[in-house]
Coordinates of C-alpha atoms in Angstrom, one line a residue:
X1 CA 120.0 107.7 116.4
X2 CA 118.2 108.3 113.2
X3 CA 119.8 105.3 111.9
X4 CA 118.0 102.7 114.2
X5 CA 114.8 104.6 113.9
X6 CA 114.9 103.8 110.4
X7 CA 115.7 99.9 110.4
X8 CA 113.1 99.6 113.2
X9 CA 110.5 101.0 110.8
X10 CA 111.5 99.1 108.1
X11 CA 111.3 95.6 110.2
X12 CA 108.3 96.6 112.0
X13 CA 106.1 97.6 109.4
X14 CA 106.8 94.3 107.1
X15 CA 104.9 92.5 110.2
X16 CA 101.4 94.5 108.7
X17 CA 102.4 95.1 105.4
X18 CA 99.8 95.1 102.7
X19 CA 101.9 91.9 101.0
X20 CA 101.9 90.4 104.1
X21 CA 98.7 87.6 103.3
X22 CA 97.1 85.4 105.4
X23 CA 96.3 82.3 104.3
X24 CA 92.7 82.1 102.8
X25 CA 89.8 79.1 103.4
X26 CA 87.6 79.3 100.2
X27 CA 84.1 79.6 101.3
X28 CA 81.8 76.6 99.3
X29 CA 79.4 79.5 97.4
X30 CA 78.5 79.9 93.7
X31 CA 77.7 83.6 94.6
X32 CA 80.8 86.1 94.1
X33 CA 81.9 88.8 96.5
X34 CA 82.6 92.4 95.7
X35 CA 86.5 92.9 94.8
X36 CA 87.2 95.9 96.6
X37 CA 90.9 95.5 96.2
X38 CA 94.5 95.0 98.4
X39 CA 94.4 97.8 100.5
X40 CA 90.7 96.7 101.3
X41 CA 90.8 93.3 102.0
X42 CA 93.3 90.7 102.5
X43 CA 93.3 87.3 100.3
X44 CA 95.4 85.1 98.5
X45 CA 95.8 84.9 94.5
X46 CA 93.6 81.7 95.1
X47 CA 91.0 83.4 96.3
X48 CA 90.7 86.3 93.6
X49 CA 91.2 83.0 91.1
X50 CA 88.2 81.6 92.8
X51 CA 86.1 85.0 92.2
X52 CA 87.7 85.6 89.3
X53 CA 85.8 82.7 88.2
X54 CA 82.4 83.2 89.9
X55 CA 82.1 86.8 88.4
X56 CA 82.9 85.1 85.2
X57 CA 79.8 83.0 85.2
X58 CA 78.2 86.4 86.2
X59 CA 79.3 88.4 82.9
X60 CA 78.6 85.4 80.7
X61 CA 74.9 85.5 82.4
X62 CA 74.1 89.4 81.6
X63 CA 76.7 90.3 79.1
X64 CA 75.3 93.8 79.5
X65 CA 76.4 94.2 83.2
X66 CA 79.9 96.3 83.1
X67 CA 79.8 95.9 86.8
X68 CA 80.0 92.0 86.5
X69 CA 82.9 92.3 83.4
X70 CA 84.9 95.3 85.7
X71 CA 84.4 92.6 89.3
X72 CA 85.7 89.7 86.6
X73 CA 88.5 91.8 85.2
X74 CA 89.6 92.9 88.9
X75 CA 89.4 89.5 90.3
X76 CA 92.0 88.2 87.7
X77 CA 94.1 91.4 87.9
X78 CA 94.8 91.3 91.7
X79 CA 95.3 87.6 91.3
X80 CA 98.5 88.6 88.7
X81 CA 99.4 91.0 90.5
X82 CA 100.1 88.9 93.7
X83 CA 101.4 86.5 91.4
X84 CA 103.9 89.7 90.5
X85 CA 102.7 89.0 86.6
X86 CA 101.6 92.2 85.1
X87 CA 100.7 93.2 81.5
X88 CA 99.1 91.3 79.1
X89 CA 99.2 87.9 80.7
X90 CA 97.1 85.0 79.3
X91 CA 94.8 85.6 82.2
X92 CA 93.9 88.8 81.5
X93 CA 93.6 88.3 77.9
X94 CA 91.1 86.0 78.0
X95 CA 88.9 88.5 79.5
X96 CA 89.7 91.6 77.6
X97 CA 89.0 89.2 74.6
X98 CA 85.7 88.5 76.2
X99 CA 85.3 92.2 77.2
X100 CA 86.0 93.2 73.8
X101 CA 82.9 90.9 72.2
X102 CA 80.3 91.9 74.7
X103 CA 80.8 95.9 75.7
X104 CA 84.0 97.1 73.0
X105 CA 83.7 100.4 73.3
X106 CA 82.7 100.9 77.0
X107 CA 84.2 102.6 80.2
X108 CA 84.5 99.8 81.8
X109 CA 86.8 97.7 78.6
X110 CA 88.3 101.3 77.8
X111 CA 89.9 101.4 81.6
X112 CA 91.1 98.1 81.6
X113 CA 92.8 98.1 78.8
X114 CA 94.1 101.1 80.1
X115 CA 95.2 98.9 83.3
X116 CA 97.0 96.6 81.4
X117 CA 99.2 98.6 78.7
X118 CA 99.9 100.8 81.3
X119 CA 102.3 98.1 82.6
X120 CA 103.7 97.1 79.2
X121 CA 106.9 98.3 78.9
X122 CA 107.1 100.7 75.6
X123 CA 103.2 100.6 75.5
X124 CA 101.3 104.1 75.5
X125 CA 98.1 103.6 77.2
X126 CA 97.2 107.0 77.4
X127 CA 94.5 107.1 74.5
X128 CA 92.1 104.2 76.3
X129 CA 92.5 106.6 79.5
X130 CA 91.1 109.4 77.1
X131 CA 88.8 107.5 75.9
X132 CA 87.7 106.3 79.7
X133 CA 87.7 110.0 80.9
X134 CA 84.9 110.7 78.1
X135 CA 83.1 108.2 79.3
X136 CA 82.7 108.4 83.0
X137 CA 79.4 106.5 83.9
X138 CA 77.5 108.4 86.8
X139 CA 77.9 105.9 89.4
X140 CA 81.8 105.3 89.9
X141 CA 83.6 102.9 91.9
X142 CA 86.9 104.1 94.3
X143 CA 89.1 101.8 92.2
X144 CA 87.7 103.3 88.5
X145 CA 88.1 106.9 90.5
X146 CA 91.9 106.4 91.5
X147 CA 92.9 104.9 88.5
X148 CA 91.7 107.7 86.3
X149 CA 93.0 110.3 89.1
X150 CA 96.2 108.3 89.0
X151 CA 96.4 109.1 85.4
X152 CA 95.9 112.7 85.1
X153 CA 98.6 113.1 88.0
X154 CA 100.6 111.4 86.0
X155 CA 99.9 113.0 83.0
X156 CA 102.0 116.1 83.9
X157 CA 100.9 119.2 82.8
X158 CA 96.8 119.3 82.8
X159 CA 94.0 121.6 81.0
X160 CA 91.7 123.0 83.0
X161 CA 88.7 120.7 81.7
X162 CA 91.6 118.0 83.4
X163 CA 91.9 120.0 86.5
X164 CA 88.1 120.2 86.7
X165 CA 88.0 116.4 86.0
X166 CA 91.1 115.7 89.0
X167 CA 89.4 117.7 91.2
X168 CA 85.6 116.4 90.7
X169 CA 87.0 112.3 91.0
X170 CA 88.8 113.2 94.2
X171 CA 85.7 115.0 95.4
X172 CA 83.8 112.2 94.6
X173 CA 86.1 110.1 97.2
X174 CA 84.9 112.6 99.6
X175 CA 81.1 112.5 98.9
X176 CA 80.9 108.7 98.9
X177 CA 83.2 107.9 101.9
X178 CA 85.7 105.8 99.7
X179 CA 88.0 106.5 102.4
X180 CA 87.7 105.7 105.8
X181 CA 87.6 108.3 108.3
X182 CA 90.7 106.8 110.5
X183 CA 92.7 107.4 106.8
X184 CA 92.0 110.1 106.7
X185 CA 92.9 111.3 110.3
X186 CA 96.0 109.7 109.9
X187 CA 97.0 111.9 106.5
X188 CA 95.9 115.0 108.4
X189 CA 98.6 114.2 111.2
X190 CA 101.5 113.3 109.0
X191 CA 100.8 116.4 107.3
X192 CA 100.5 118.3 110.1
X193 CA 104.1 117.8 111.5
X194 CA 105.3 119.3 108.4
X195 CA 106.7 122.6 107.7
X196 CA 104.7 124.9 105.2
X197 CA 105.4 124.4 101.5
X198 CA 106.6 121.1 102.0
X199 CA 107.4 118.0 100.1
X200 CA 105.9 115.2 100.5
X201 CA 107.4 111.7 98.9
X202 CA 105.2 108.5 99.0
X203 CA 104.0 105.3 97.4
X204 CA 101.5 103.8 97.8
X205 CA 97.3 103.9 97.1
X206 CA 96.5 105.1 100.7
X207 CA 99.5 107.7 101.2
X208 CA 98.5 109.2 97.7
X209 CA 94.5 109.6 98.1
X210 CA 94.3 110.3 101.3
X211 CA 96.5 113.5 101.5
X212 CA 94.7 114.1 97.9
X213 CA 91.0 114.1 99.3
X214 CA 92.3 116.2 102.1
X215 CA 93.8 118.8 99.8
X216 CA 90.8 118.6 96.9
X217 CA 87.8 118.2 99.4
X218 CA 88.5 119.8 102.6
X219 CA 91.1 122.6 101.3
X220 CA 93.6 121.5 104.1
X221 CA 97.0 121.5 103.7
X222 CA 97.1 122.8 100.0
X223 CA 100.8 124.4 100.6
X224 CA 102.2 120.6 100.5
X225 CA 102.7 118.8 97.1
X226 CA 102.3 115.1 97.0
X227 CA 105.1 113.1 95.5
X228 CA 104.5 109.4 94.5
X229 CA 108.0 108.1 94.1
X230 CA 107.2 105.4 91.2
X231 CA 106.0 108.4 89.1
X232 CA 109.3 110.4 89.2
X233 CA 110.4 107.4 86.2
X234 CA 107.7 109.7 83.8
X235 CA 109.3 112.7 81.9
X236 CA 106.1 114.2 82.2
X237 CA 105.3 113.8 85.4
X238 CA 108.4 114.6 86.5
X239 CA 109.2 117.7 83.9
X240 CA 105.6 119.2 85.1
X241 CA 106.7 119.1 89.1
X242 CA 109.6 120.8 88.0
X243 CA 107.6 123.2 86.0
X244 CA 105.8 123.6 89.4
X245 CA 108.4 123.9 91.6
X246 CA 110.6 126.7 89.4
X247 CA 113.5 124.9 89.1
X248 CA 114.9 123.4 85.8
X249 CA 114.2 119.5 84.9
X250 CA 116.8 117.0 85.7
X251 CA 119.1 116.2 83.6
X252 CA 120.8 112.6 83.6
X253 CA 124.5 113.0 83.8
X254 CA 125.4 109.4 85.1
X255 CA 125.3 106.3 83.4
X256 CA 122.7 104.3 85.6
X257 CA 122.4 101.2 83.5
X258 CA 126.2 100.2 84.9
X259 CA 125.5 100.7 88.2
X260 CA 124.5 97.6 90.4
X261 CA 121.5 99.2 91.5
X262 CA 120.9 101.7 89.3
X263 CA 117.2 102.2 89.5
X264 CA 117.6 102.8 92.8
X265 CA 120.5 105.4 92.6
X266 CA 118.3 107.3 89.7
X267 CA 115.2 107.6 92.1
X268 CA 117.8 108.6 94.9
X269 CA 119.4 111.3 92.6
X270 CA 116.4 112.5 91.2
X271 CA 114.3 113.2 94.7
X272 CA 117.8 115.0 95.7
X273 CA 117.9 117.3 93.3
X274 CA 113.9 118.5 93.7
X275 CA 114.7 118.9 97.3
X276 CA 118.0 121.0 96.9
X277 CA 117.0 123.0 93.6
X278 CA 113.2 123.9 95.3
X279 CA 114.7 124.5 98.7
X280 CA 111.4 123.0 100.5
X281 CA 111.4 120.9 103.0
X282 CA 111.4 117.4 102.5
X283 CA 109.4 114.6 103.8
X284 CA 108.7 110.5 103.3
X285 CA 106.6 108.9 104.3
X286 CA 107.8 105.9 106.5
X287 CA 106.2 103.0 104.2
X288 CA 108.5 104.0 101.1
X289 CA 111.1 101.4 100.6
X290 CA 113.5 104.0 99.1
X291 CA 113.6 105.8 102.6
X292 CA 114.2 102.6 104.1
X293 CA 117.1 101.4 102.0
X294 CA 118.7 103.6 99.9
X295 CA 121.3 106.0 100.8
X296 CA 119.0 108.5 101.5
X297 CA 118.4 106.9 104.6
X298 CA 121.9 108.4 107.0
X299 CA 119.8 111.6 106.0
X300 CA 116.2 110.9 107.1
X301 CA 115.2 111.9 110.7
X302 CA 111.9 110.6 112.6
X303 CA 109.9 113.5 113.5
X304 CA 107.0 111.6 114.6
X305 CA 104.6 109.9 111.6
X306 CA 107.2 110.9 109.0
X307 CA 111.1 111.1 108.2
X308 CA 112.6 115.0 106.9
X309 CA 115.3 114.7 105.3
X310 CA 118.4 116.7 106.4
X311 CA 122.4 116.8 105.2
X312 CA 122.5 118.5 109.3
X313 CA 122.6 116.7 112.4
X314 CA 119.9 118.2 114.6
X315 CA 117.3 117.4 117.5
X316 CA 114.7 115.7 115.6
X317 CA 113.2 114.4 118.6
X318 CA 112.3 117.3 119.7
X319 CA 110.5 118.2 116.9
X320 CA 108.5 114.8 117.3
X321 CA 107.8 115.9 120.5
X322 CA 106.2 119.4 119.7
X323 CA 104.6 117.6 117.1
X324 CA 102.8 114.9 119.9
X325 CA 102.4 118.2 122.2
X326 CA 101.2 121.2 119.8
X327 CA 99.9 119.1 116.3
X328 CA 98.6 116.0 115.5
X329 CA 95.1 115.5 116.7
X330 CA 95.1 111.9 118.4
X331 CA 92.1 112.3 120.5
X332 CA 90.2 110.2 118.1
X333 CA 92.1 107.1 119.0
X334 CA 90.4 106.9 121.9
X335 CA 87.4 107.8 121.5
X336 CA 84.5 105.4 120.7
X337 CA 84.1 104.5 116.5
X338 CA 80.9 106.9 117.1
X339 CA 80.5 106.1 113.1
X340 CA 80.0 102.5 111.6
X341 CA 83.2 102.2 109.7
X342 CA 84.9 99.4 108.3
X343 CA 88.3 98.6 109.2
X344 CA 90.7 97.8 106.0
X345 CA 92.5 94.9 106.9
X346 CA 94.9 95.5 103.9
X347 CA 95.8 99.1 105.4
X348 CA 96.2 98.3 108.5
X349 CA 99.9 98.7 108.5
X350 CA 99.6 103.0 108.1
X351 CA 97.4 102.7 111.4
X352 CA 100.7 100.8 112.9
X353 CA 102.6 103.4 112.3
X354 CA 101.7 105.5 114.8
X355 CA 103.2 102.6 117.4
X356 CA 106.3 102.7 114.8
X357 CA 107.2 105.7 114.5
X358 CA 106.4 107.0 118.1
X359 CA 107.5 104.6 120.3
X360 CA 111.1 105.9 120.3
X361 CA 109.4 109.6 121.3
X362 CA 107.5 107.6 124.3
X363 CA 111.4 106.4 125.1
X364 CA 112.4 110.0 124.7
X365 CA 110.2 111.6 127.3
X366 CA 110.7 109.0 129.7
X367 CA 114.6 109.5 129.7
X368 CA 113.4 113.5 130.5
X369 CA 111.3 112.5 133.4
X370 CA 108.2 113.4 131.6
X371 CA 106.2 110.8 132.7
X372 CA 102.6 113.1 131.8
X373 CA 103.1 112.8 128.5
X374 CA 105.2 109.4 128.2
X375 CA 101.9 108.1 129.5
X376 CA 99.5 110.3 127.4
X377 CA 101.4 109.0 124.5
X378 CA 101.4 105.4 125.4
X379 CA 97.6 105.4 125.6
X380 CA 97.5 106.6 122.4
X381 CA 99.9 104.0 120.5
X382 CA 98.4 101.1 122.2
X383 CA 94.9 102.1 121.8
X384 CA 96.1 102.5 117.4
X385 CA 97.1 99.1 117.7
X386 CA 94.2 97.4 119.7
X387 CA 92.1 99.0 116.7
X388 CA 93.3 96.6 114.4
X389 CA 92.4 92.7 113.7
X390 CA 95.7 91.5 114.1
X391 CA 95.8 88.5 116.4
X392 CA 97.0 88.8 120.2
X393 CA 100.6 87.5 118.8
X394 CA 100.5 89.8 116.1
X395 CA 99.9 93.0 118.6
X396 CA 102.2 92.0 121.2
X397 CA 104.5 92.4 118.9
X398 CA 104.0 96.3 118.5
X399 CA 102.9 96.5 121.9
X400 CA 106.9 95.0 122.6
X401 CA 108.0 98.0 121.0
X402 CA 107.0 100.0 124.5
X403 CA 108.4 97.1 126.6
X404 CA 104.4 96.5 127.4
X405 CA 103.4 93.3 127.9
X406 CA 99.8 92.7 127.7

């Protein structure tokens, strides 16, 4: 049963994905728009081309303004990336270049040339992220904050002035309400369906900071550690969570590079041997591709928002149901949005998962007879996925998942 959960997730969730992009009309305006990045908004490379260019003419009119050179060097980033270039590419040279004869020395040039190496292969970028945590300007955007929290995570083993720095950036998130609340919720309940001292493996902007504010700002769910798959590939990362954990560091005993698909195989092995050496339990979150189709997957159960993994058959749906019954807090779905907040388009796939991922537990309760709650439930889903700006097409789709026709 586990199985089908699993490919349903994984063909259900490409339909709100943060790559999925809707084709973008460029507006006819000189005046450039704030880029507030992927898991924001939702544009094509075209568009951030268009900006790119727009914020261009901005810099070159008050070479001073590190806000107009940091919305220029965004705007041509994003573009590459949806491109998939990344690195030094020609576009982002040319503004570095321009970066570097205007404000050398400055947070904002320090962090993106920080941004850049980083994805050079062989590259250490680590001294302009030194450089940019010296610097940190007063005023601080979410994208400067996460990047620079992104760094010291990955950075392994921290000093306390690091510590101090991690937790101020994360409490900054907090404080300025970089995160909206429905986020926020949402990390709350997938953490709440786990067992205490858990692992928790993600990817992803939104599955990382989230859980992160939680832990840092509100001091909930501090027994869980936070495990972004992609950084597992850092020795010190990885050495310093097994530091953490008590266990010994992973040793490489197979030859990966003659494997077909080795990197995936190496990820596989390595989040295998944290879980069985720590003896935690061990979470993913749904959106992680190496859940989906790797072959951890025979050994992932849906317990509601997230998948345990387990080498044991067992009633995971009746843990998804205690979880509907006795944890997560979904009240708020239906309740009005007593507070003004913006609704990411390029998130909206996490708020999908609670039709996802549940939808089998609604199934579930109807084949008990338990019609209270298979109701109660229902509400809920389908008022997560009325909250969204997907088209009517777009939601029947989710709404399908219920055999509810709308």
């Amino acid at each position: 049963m586990q199985k089908q959960i699993i490919i349903l997730a994984a063909v259900v969730l490409s339909l709100g994905c943060i790559g999925t992009l809707q084709a973008f009309t460029h507006p006819e305006t000189q005046e450039p728009q704030e880029i507030r990045g992927i898991v924001v908004d939702k544009y094509d490379a075209a568009w951030y081309e268009h900006q790119q260019a727009l914020w261009h003419k901005k810099a070159q009119a008050n070479p001073s303004d590190e806000h107009a050179w940091e919305q220029y060097f965004s705007a041509a980033r994003y573009a590459d990336m949806l491109l998939d270039q990344y690195g030094m590419t020609d576009r982002k040279k040319a503004v570095l270049d321009d970066m570097a004869k205007h404000i050398p020395n400055s947070f904002t040039y320090n962090l993106a040339m920080y941004q850049t190496e980083r994805d050079m292969q062989g590259v250490d970028a680590s001294p302009w992220a030194e450089k940019a945590l010296q610097q940190i300007p007063a005023k601080i955007g979410r994208q400067n904050t996460t990047m620079l929290i992104a760094y010291l995570v990955m950075k392994g083993e921290l000093s306390d002035a690091d510590k101090a720095t991690l937790h101020t950036l994360a409490l900054s998130l907090y404080k300025n309400n970089a995160y909206p609340s429905y986020l926020l919720r949402y990390a709350d309940n997938c953490l709440r369906g786990m067992e205490t001292d858990a692992l928790y493996f993600e990817n992803g902007d939104v599955s990382f900071y989230a859980p992160l504010i939680l832990q840092e700002a509100l001091d909930l769910h501090t027994d869980k550690i936070i495990i972004p798959i992609s950084f597992l590939w850092l020795d010190t990362y990885r050495d310093a969570l097994c530091r953490k954990l008590g266990i010994k560091p992973f040793e490489v005993t197979k030859d990966y590079t003659a494997m077909e698909n080795g990197n995936e195989v190496y990820l596989q092995d390595i989040v295998e041997y944290i879980t069985k050496e720590s003896r935690r339990p061990a979470y993913f979150s749904p959106r992680e591709s190496l859940a989906k189709e790797s072959g951890l997957s025979p050994k992932l159960y849906n317990e509601g928002l997230v998948f345990r993994y387990s080498t044991r058959r067992y009633d995971n749906m009746a843990v998804a149901m205690r979880n509907v019954e006795e944890r997560y807090h979904m009240d708020y779905l239906m309740e009005p949005l007593y507070v003004n907040e913006e609704q990411w388009k390029g998130s909206e796939s996490i708020q999908l998962n609670y039709m996802v991922m549940l939808a089998p537990v609604v199934k579930s309760y109807k084949q008990a007879g338990d019609t209270l709650y298979a109701n109660r439930l229902t509400r809920y889903l389908c008022a997560a996925v009325l909250r969204t700006s997907l088209p009517d097409e777009e939601k029947q789709k989710y709404f399908n998942l219920l055999g509810d026709k709308r």
